[in-house]
């Protein structure tokens, strides 16, 4: 018969180790360990020498479990239980401070997740008024919702939502300012007759692709697909051609030429 089985077979005068373990929902092995280190020693023994746990012993086990739940080490718990003259509020206050800090960190994580959920749902964490103030009068707040309807199930939208969740109005203002500068430079190059495939045009195409990286990682193939979209979508065409007549097609052409120079065939490019 094993030691555990013999302990469970002990007679009256207290709870056997098996019964005590079942009552407090710990393992018999745990109680053996706590006995060995002097944390919880059964106050009774049978004539055969097997452990018997009294009501006071069980109460001590419950106190150990409470302190363990608070995160105290077994050594600290032993000191608290065996030194009643010690001000036990000191370690408890320390533990409370740690728990409050942990709660704060967990709440920050919850808030971040909530922002990601909202960014994925709404498309942008700015009010309609903030959007117009940042992106200008031509901006339509409905564009964000429309983008979510088109691309909400894509990996790029998930990446965008994660990035947007951490953006402040100041971050969006910086992005908007960079885009405005880029659009002005694109228009100036178009008016100056800069040819697609030239070093200047390729540099502008790369700046355009980099501007997409604020939202998601944009590959050359993805950029080519965006260029097609600009030309095919009347809304995009109207937007770019309002900046400079013919800018939409020219922008597509410099994107295609830059991709070709970098080993991507625009005719067969896909959203990858």
PDB file of N, CA and C in Angstrom, residues 166-251:
ATOM      1  N   UNK A 166      -3.464  53.275 -32.616  1.00  0.00           N
ATOM      2  CA  UNK A 166      -2.475  53.989 -31.818  1.00  0.00           C
ATOM      3  C   UNK A 166      -2.200  55.396 -32.291  1.00  0.00           C
ATOM      4  N   UNK A 167      -2.928  55.859 -33.311  1.00  0.00           N
ATOM      5  CA  UNK A 167      -2.668  57.180 -33.862  1.00  0.00           C
ATOM      6  C   UNK A 167      -3.457  58.265 -33.141  1.00  0.00           C
ATOM      7  N   UNK A 168      -2.783  59.365 -32.878  1.00  0.00           N
ATOM      8  CA  UNK A 168      -3.408  60.536 -32.276  1.00  0.00           C
ATOM      9  C   UNK A 168      -3.809  61.512 -33.386  1.00  0.00           C
ATOM     10  N   UNK A 169      -4.630  62.507 -33.074  1.00  0.00           N
ATOM     11  CA  UNK A 169      -4.930  63.527 -34.096  1.00  0.00           C
ATOM     12  C   UNK A 169      -3.657  64.169 -34.652  1.00  0.00           C
ATOM     13  N   UNK A 170      -2.636  64.313 -33.804  1.00  0.00           N
ATOM     14  CA  UNK A 170      -1.376  64.889 -34.265  1.00  0.00           C
ATOM     15  C   UNK A 170      -0.692  63.972 -35.282  1.00  0.00           C
ATOM     16  N   UNK A 171      -0.777  62.661 -35.039  1.00  0.00           N
ATOM     17  CA  UNK A 171      -0.214  61.702 -35.998  1.00  0.00           C
ATOM     18  C   UNK A 171      -0.921  61.816 -37.345  1.00  0.00           C
ATOM     19  N   UNK A 172      -2.247  61.884 -37.301  1.00  0.00           N
ATOM     20  CA  UNK A 172      -3.017  62.002 -38.543  1.00  0.00           C
ATOM     21  C   UNK A 172      -2.690  63.319 -39.253  1.00  0.00           C
ATOM     22  N   UNK A 173      -2.484  64.385 -38.477  1.00  0.00           N
ATOM     23  CA  UNK A 173      -2.143  65.669 -39.092  1.00  0.00           C
ATOM     24  C   UNK A 173      -0.817  65.571 -39.824  1.00  0.00           C
ATOM     25  N   UNK A 174       0.154  64.876 -39.221  1.00  0.00           N
ATOM     26  CA  UNK A 174       1.447  64.698 -39.870  1.00  0.00           C
ATOM     27  C   UNK A 174       1.297  63.908 -41.162  1.00  0.00           C
ATOM     28  N   UNK A 175       0.484  62.849 -41.124  1.00  0.00           N
ATOM     29  CA  UNK A 175       0.245  62.052 -42.330  1.00  0.00           C
ATOM     30  C   UNK A 175      -0.407  62.909 -43.412  1.00  0.00           C
ATOM     31  N   UNK A 176      -1.407  63.701 -43.014  1.00  0.00           N
ATOM     32  CA  UNK A 176      -2.110  64.556 -43.970  1.00  0.00           C
ATOM     33  C   UNK A 176      -1.160  65.586 -44.586  1.00  0.00           C
ATOM     34  N   UNK A 177      -0.289  66.169 -43.759  1.00  0.00           N
ATOM     35  CA  UNK A 177       0.666  67.163 -44.265  1.00  0.00           C
ATOM     36  C   UNK A 177       1.631  66.516 -45.265  1.00  0.00           C
ATOM     37  N   UNK A 178       2.080  65.288 -44.943  1.00  0.00           N
ATOM     38  CA  UNK A 178       2.995  64.592 -45.854  1.00  0.00           C
ATOM     39  C   UNK A 178       2.321  64.289 -47.191  1.00  0.00           C
ATOM     40  N   UNK A 179       1.046  63.885 -47.131  1.00  0.00           N
ATOM     41  CA  UNK A 179       0.313  63.578 -48.364  1.00  0.00           C
ATOM     42  C   UNK A 179       0.111  64.841 -49.196  1.00  0.00           C
ATOM     43  N   UNK A 180      -0.221  65.953 -48.535  1.00  0.00           N
ATOM     44  CA  UNK A 180      -0.410  67.218 -49.254  1.00  0.00           C
ATOM     45  C   UNK A 180       0.868  67.621 -49.968  1.00  0.00           C
ATOM     46  N   UNK A 181       1.991  67.506 -49.272  1.00  0.00           N
ATOM     47  CA  UNK A 181       3.277  67.841 -49.891  1.00  0.00           C
ATOM     48  C   UNK A 181       3.567  66.927 -51.074  1.00  0.00           C
ATOM     49  N   UNK A 182       3.292  65.630 -50.904  1.00  0.00           N
ATOM     50  CA  UNK A 182       3.510  64.674 -51.990  1.00  0.00           C
ATOM     51  C   UNK A 182       2.638  65.014 -53.193  1.00  0.00           C
ATOM     52  N   UNK A 183       1.376  65.293 -52.961  1.00  0.00           N
ATOM     53  CA  UNK A 183       0.458  65.606 -54.067  1.00  0.00           C
ATOM     54  C   UNK A 183       0.909  66.869 -54.796  1.00  0.00           C
ATOM     55  N   UNK A 184       1.389  67.848 -54.065  1.00  0.00           N
ATOM     56  CA  UNK A 184       1.882  69.073 -54.702  1.00  0.00           C
ATOM     57  C   UNK A 184       3.116  68.787 -55.556  1.00  0.00           C
ATOM     58  N   UNK A 185       3.987  67.934 -55.042  1.00  0.00           N
ATOM     59  CA  UNK A 185       5.195  67.574 -55.801  1.00  0.00           C
ATOM     60  C   UNK A 185       4.845  66.743 -57.034  1.00  0.00           C
ATOM     61  N   UNK A 186       3.848  65.862 -56.896  1.00  0.00           N
ATOM     62  CA  UNK A 186       3.393  65.089 -58.058  1.00  0.00           C
ATOM     63  C   UNK A 186       2.833  66.014 -59.130  1.00  0.00           C
ATOM     64  N   UNK A 187       1.993  66.958 -58.713  1.00  0.00           N
ATOM     65  CA  UNK A 187       1.394  67.889 -59.670  1.00  0.00           C
ATOM     66  C   UNK A 187       2.464  68.739 -60.359  1.00  0.00           C
ATOM     67  N   UNK A 188       3.444  69.212 -59.587  1.00  0.00           N
ATOM     68  CA  UNK A 188       4.511  70.038 -60.160  1.00  0.00           C
ATOM     69  C   UNK A 188       5.329  69.236 -61.169  1.00  0.00           C
ATOM     70  N   UNK A 189       5.600  67.980 -60.858  1.00  0.00           N
ATOM     71  CA  UNK A 189       6.364  67.132 -61.779  1.00  0.00           C
ATOM     72  C   UNK A 189       5.572  66.863 -63.048  1.00  0.00           C
ATOM     73  N   UNK A 190       4.280  66.641 -62.908  1.00  0.00           N
ATOM     74  CA  UNK A 190       3.422  66.412 -64.076  1.00  0.00           C
ATOM     75  C   UNK A 190       3.424  67.651 -64.977  1.00  0.00           C
ATOM     76  N   UNK A 191       3.298  68.832 -64.373  1.00  0.00           N
ATOM     77  CA  UNK A 191       3.283  70.062 -65.163  1.00  0.00           C
ATOM     78  C   UNK A 191       4.629  70.308 -65.837  1.00  0.00           C
ATOM     79  N   UNK A 192       5.694  69.860 -65.171  1.00  0.00           N
ATOM     80  CA  UNK A 192       7.039  70.079 -65.717  1.00  0.00           C
ATOM     81  C   UNK A 192       7.399  69.066 -66.792  1.00  0.00           C
ATOM     82  N   UNK A 193       6.518  68.102 -67.026  1.00  0.00           N
ATOM     83  CA  UNK A 193       6.771  67.127 -68.077  1.00  0.00           C
ATOM     84  C   UNK A 193       7.715  66.005 -67.672  1.00  0.00           C
ATOM     85  N   UNK A 194       7.815  65.730 -66.379  1.00  0.00           N
ATOM     86  CA  UNK A 194       8.664  64.626 -65.931  1.00  0.00           C
ATOM     87  C   UNK A 194       8.127  63.319 -66.504  1.00  0.00           C
ATOM     88  N   UNK A 195       9.005  62.542 -67.116  1.00  0.00           N
ATOM     89  CA  UNK A 195       8.580  61.339 -67.812  1.00  0.00           C
ATOM     90  C   UNK A 195       8.569  60.115 -66.890  1.00  0.00           C
ATOM     91  N   UNK A 196       7.527  59.278 -67.010  1.00  0.00           N
ATOM     92  CA  UNK A 196       7.512  58.014 -66.254  1.00  0.00           C
ATOM     93  C   UNK A 196       8.760  57.203 -66.573  1.00  0.00           C
ATOM     94  N   UNK A 197       9.349  56.607 -65.585  1.00  0.00           N
ATOM     95  CA  UNK A 197      10.554  55.820 -65.766  1.00  0.00           C
ATOM     96  C   UNK A 197      11.820  56.594 -65.498  1.00  0.00           C
ATOM     97  N   UNK A 198      11.735  57.926 -65.428  1.00  0.00           N
ATOM     98  CA  UNK A 198      12.907  58.733 -65.111  1.00  0.00           C
ATOM     99  C   UNK A 198      13.238  58.590 -63.633  1.00  0.00           C
ATOM    100  N   UNK A 199      14.436  58.979 -63.254  1.00  0.00           N
ATOM    101  CA  UNK A 199      14.852  58.878 -61.853  1.00  0.00           C
ATOM    102  C   UNK A 199      13.943  59.717 -60.954  1.00  0.00           C
ATOM    103  N   UNK A 200      13.573  60.903 -61.437  1.00  0.00           N
ATOM    104  CA  UNK A 200      12.700  61.772 -60.627  1.00  0.00           C
ATOM    105  C   UNK A 200      11.319  61.155 -60.449  1.00  0.00           C
ATOM    106  N   UNK A 201      10.791  60.597 -61.536  1.00  0.00           N
ATOM    107  CA  UNK A 201       9.465  59.986 -61.471  1.00  0.00           C
ATOM    108  C   UNK A 201       9.488  58.754 -60.556  1.00  0.00           C
ATOM    109  N   UNK A 202      10.535  57.951 -60.668  1.00  0.00           N
ATOM    110  CA  UNK A 202      10.641  56.761 -59.818  1.00  0.00           C
ATOM    111  C   UNK A 202      10.728  57.141 -58.341  1.00  0.00           C
ATOM    112  N   UNK A 203      11.447  58.224 -58.056  1.00  0.00           N
ATOM    113  CA  UNK A 203      11.554  58.673 -56.669  1.00  0.00           C
ATOM    114  C   UNK A 203      10.184  59.102 -56.139  1.00  0.00           C
ATOM    115  N   UNK A 204       9.404  59.758 -56.977  1.00  0.00           N
ATOM    116  CA  UNK A 204       8.052  60.163 -56.567  1.00  0.00           C
ATOM    117  C   UNK A 204       7.159  58.938 -56.366  1.00  0.00           C
ATOM    118  N   UNK A 205       7.306  57.953 -57.241  1.00  0.00           N
ATOM    119  CA  UNK A 205       6.514  56.729 -57.088  1.00  0.00           C
ATOM    120  C   UNK A 205       6.846  56.034 -55.768  1.00  0.00           C
ATOM    121  N   UNK A 206       8.126  56.030 -55.404  1.00  0.00           N
ATOM    122  CA  UNK A 206       8.527  55.425 -54.136  1.00  0.00           C
ATOM    123  C   UNK A 206       8.005  56.227 -52.951  1.00  0.00           C
ATOM    124  N   UNK A 207       7.964  57.536 -53.081  1.00  0.00           N
ATOM    125  CA  UNK A 207       7.380  58.353 -52.012  1.00  0.00           C
ATOM    126  C   UNK A 207       5.893  58.050 -51.849  1.00  0.00           C
ATOM    127  N   UNK A 208       5.225  57.839 -52.983  1.00  0.00           N
ATOM    128  CA  UNK A 208       3.803  57.486 -52.916  1.00  0.00           C
ATOM    129  C   UNK A 208       3.631  56.156 -52.206  1.00  0.00           C
ATOM    130  N   UNK A 209       4.470  55.176 -52.537  1.00  0.00           N
ATOM    131  CA  UNK A 209       4.352  53.860 -51.896  1.00  0.00           C
ATOM    132  C   UNK A 209       4.653  53.966 -50.400  1.00  0.00           C
ATOM    133  N   UNK A 210       5.643  54.776 -50.048  1.00  0.00           N
ATOM    134  CA  UNK A 210       5.976  54.973 -48.637  1.00  0.00           C
ATOM    135  C   UNK A 210       4.814  55.611 -47.883  1.00  0.00           C
ATOM    136  N   UNK A 211       4.052  56.467 -48.566  1.00  0.00           N
ATOM    137  CA  UNK A 211       2.906  57.099 -47.899  1.00  0.00           C
ATOM    138  C   UNK A 211       1.838  56.069 -47.548  1.00  0.00           C
ATOM    139  N   UNK A 212       1.756  54.997 -48.328  1.00  0.00           N
ATOM    140  CA  UNK A 212       0.805  53.924 -48.037  1.00  0.00           C
ATOM    141  C   UNK A 212       1.223  53.129 -46.799  1.00  0.00           C
ATOM    142  N   UNK A 213       2.536  53.137 -46.519  1.00  0.00           N
ATOM    143  CA  UNK A 213       3.036  52.364 -45.378  1.00  0.00           C
ATOM    144  C   UNK A 213       2.539  52.897 -44.042  1.00  0.00           C
ATOM    145  N   UNK A 214       1.997  54.107 -44.040  1.00  0.00           N
ATOM    146  CA  UNK A 214       1.387  54.619 -42.810  1.00  0.00           C
ATOM    147  C   UNK A 214       0.159  53.800 -42.443  1.00  0.00           C
ATOM    148  N   UNK A 215      -0.430  53.132 -43.433  1.00  0.00           N
ATOM    149  CA  UNK A 215      -1.657  52.370 -43.227  1.00  0.00           C
ATOM    150  C   UNK A 215      -1.392  50.862 -43.220  1.00  0.00           C
ATOM    151  N   UNK A 216      -0.606  50.393 -44.177  1.00  0.00           N
ATOM    152  CA  UNK A 216      -0.281  48.969 -44.263  1.00  0.00           C
ATOM    153  C   UNK A 216       0.987  48.826 -45.089  1.00  0.00           C
ATOM    154  N   UNK A 217       1.637  47.669 -44.994  1.00  0.00           N
ATOM    155  CA  UNK A 217       2.856  47.423 -45.762  1.00  0.00           C
ATOM    156  C   UNK A 217       2.487  47.257 -47.233  1.00  0.00           C
ATOM    157  N   UNK A 218       2.882  48.220 -48.032  1.00  0.00           N
ATOM    158  CA  UNK A 218       2.470  48.255 -49.443  1.00  0.00           C
ATOM    159  C   UNK A 218       3.608  47.758 -50.330  1.00  0.00           C
ATOM    160  N   UNK A 219       3.390  46.642 -51.014  1.00  0.00           N
ATOM    161  CA  UNK A 219       4.378  46.114 -51.950  1.00  0.00           C
ATOM    162  C   UNK A 219       4.262  46.835 -53.287  1.00  0.00           C
ATOM    163  N   UNK A 220       5.226  46.616 -54.149  1.00  0.00           N
ATOM    164  CA  UNK A 220       5.168  47.203 -55.488  1.00  0.00           C
ATOM    165  C   UNK A 220       3.940  46.702 -56.245  1.00  0.00           C
ATOM    166  N   UNK A 221       3.634  45.404 -56.112  1.00  0.00           N
ATOM    167  CA  UNK A 221       2.465  44.853 -56.806  1.00  0.00           C
ATOM    168  C   UNK A 221       1.172  45.493 -56.287  1.00  0.00           C
ATOM    169  N   UNK A 222       1.095  45.677 -54.984  1.00  0.00           N
ATOM    170  CA  UNK A 222      -0.086  46.331 -54.416  1.00  0.00           C
ATOM    171  C   UNK A 222      -0.204  47.764 -54.924  1.00  0.00           C
ATOM    172  N   UNK A 223       0.934  48.449 -55.012  1.00  0.00           N
ATOM    173  CA  UNK A 223       0.903  49.820 -55.502  1.00  0.00           C
ATOM    174  C   UNK A 223       0.404  49.888 -56.940  1.00  0.00           C
ATOM    175  N   UNK A 224       0.829  48.916 -57.763  1.00  0.00           N
ATOM    176  CA  UNK A 224       0.335  48.862 -59.140  1.00  0.00           C
ATOM    177  C   UNK A 224      -1.182  48.702 -59.151  1.00  0.00           C
ATOM    178  N   UNK A 225      -1.695  47.841 -58.273  1.00  0.00           N
ATOM    179  CA  UNK A 225      -3.145  47.644 -58.190  1.00  0.00           C
ATOM    180  C   UNK A 225      -3.847  48.925 -57.750  1.00  0.00           C
ATOM    181  N   UNK A 226      -3.221  49.664 -56.847  1.00  0.00           N
ATOM    182  CA  UNK A 226      -3.797  50.943 -56.430  1.00  0.00           C
ATOM    183  C   UNK A 226      -3.837  51.916 -57.605  1.00  0.00           C
ATOM    184  N   UNK A 227      -2.753  51.942 -58.394  1.00  0.00           N
ATOM    185  CA  UNK A 227      -2.739  52.824 -59.561  1.00  0.00           C
ATOM    186  C   UNK A 227      -3.875  52.515 -60.517  1.00  0.00           C
ATOM    187  N   UNK A 228      -4.128  51.221 -60.747  1.00  0.00           N
ATOM    188  CA  UNK A 228      -5.266  50.833 -61.595  1.00  0.00           C
ATOM    189  C   UNK A 228      -6.575  51.337 -61.000  1.00  0.00           C
ATOM    190  N   UNK A 229      -6.686  51.193 -59.666  1.00  0.00           N
ATOM    191  CA  UNK A 229      -7.908  51.598 -58.980  1.00  0.00           C
ATOM    192  C   UNK A 229      -8.149  53.092 -59.137  1.00  0.00           C
ATOM    193  N   UNK A 230      -7.090  53.882 -59.051  1.00  0.00           N
ATOM    194  CA  UNK A 230      -7.233  55.331 -59.186  1.00  0.00           C
ATOM    195  C   UNK A 230      -7.857  55.691 -60.537  1.00  0.00           C
ATOM    196  N   UNK A 231      -7.396  55.006 -61.580  1.00  0.00           N
ATOM    197  CA  UNK A 231      -7.887  55.315 -62.927  1.00  0.00           C
ATOM    198  C   UNK A 231      -9.300  54.779 -63.139  1.00  0.00           C
ATOM    199  N   UNK A 232      -9.591  53.598 -62.597  1.00  0.00           N
ATOM    200  CA  UNK A 232     -10.890  52.962 -62.831  1.00  0.00           C
ATOM    201  C   UNK A 232     -12.011  53.562 -61.982  1.00  0.00           C
ATOM    202  N   UNK A 233     -11.678  54.115 -60.834  1.00  0.00           N
ATOM    203  CA  UNK A 233     -12.689  54.627 -59.907  1.00  0.00           C
ATOM    204  C   UNK A 233     -12.911  56.116 -60.152  1.00  0.00           C
ATOM    205  N   UNK A 234     -14.130  56.522 -60.532  1.00  0.00           N
ATOM    206  CA  UNK A 234     -14.399  57.943 -60.812  1.00  0.00           C
ATOM    207  C   UNK A 234     -14.088  58.855 -59.628  1.00  0.00           C
ATOM    208  N   UNK A 235     -14.300  58.336 -58.423  1.00  0.00           N
ATOM    209  CA  UNK A 235     -14.024  59.153 -57.245  1.00  0.00           C
ATOM    210  C   UNK A 235     -12.552  59.484 -57.114  1.00  0.00           C
ATOM    211  N   UNK A 236     -11.688  58.470 -57.282  1.00  0.00           N
ATOM    212  CA  UNK A 236     -10.253  58.705 -57.218  1.00  0.00           C
ATOM    213  C   UNK A 236      -9.796  59.599 -58.372  1.00  0.00           C
ATOM    214  N   UNK A 237     -10.332  59.337 -59.558  1.00  0.00           N
ATOM    215  CA  UNK A 237      -9.947  60.139 -60.719  1.00  0.00           C
ATOM    216  C   UNK A 237     -10.291  61.607 -60.504  1.00  0.00           C
ATOM    217  N   UNK A 238     -11.486  61.860 -59.994  1.00  0.00           N
ATOM    218  CA  UNK A 238     -11.903  63.239 -59.741  1.00  0.00           C
ATOM    219  C   UNK A 238     -11.003  63.894 -58.698  1.00  0.00           C
ATOM    220  N   UNK A 239     -10.596  63.120 -57.690  1.00  0.00           N
ATOM    221  CA  UNK A 239      -9.760  63.664 -56.618  1.00  0.00           C
ATOM    222  C   UNK A 239      -8.409  64.108 -57.176  1.00  0.00           C
ATOM    223  N   UNK A 240      -7.711  63.199 -57.890  1.00  0.00           N
ATOM    224  CA  UNK A 240      -6.372  63.532 -58.374  1.00  0.00           C
ATOM    225  C   UNK A 240      -6.400  64.541 -59.514  1.00  0.00           C
ATOM    226  N   UNK A 241      -7.387  64.446 -60.399  1.00  0.00           N
ATOM    227  CA  UNK A 241      -7.448  65.387 -61.517  1.00  0.00           C
ATOM    228  C   UNK A 241      -7.837  66.782 -61.060  1.00  0.00           C
ATOM    229  N   UNK A 242      -8.453  66.897 -59.879  1.00  0.00           N
ATOM    230  CA  UNK A 242      -8.752  68.221 -59.322  1.00  0.00           C
ATOM    231  C   UNK A 242      -7.469  68.893 -58.848  1.00  0.00           C
ATOM    232  N   UNK A 243      -6.469  68.098 -58.497  1.00  0.00           N
ATOM    233  CA  UNK A 243      -5.177  68.652 -58.089  1.00  0.00           C
ATOM    234  C   UNK A 243      -4.414  69.135 -59.313  1.00  0.00           C
ATOM    235  N   UNK A 244      -4.436  68.317 -60.357  1.00  0.00           N
ATOM    236  CA  UNK A 244      -3.772  68.657 -61.623  1.00  0.00           C
ATOM    237  C   UNK A 244      -4.432  67.839 -62.724  1.00  0.00           C
ATOM    238  N   UNK A 245      -4.945  68.461 -63.775  1.00  0.00           N
ATOM    239  CA  UNK A 245      -5.587  67.715 -64.850  1.00  0.00           C
ATOM    240  C   UNK A 245      -4.667  66.627 -65.411  1.00  0.00           C
ATOM    241  N   UNK A 246      -5.216  65.406 -65.514  1.00  0.00           N
ATOM    242  CA  UNK A 246      -4.450  64.291 -66.045  1.00  0.00           C
ATOM    243  C   UNK A 246      -3.518  63.631 -65.033  1.00  0.00           C
ATOM    244  N   UNK A 247      -3.563  64.085 -63.765  1.00  0.00           N
ATOM    245  CA  UNK A 247      -2.633  63.557 -62.769  1.00  0.00           C
ATOM    246  C   UNK A 247      -2.892  62.080 -62.472  1.00  0.00           C
ATOM    247  N   UNK A 248      -4.154  61.650 -62.551  1.00  0.00           N
ATOM    248  CA  UNK A 248      -4.483  60.267 -62.211  1.00  0.00           C
ATOM    249  C   UNK A 248      -3.753  59.282 -63.118  1.00  0.00           C
ATOM    250  N   UNK A 249      -3.862  59.493 -64.426  1.00  0.00           N
ATOM    251  CA  UNK A 249      -3.216  58.583 -65.373  1.00  0.00           C
ATOM    252  C   UNK A 249      -1.705  58.683 -65.264  1.00  0.00           C
ATOM    253  N   UNK A 250      -1.197  59.905 -65.090  1.00  0.00           N
ATOM    254  CA  UNK A 250       0.253  60.087 -64.974  1.00  0.00           C
ATOM    255  C   UNK A 250       0.793  59.372 -63.736  1.00  0.00           C
ATOM    256  N   UNK A 251       0.043  59.465 -62.640  1.00  0.00           N
ATOM    257  CA  UNK A 251       0.462  58.780 -61.413  1.00  0.00           C
ATOM    258  C   UNK A 251       0.488  57.271 -61.624  1.00  0.00           C
TER     259      UNK A 251
END
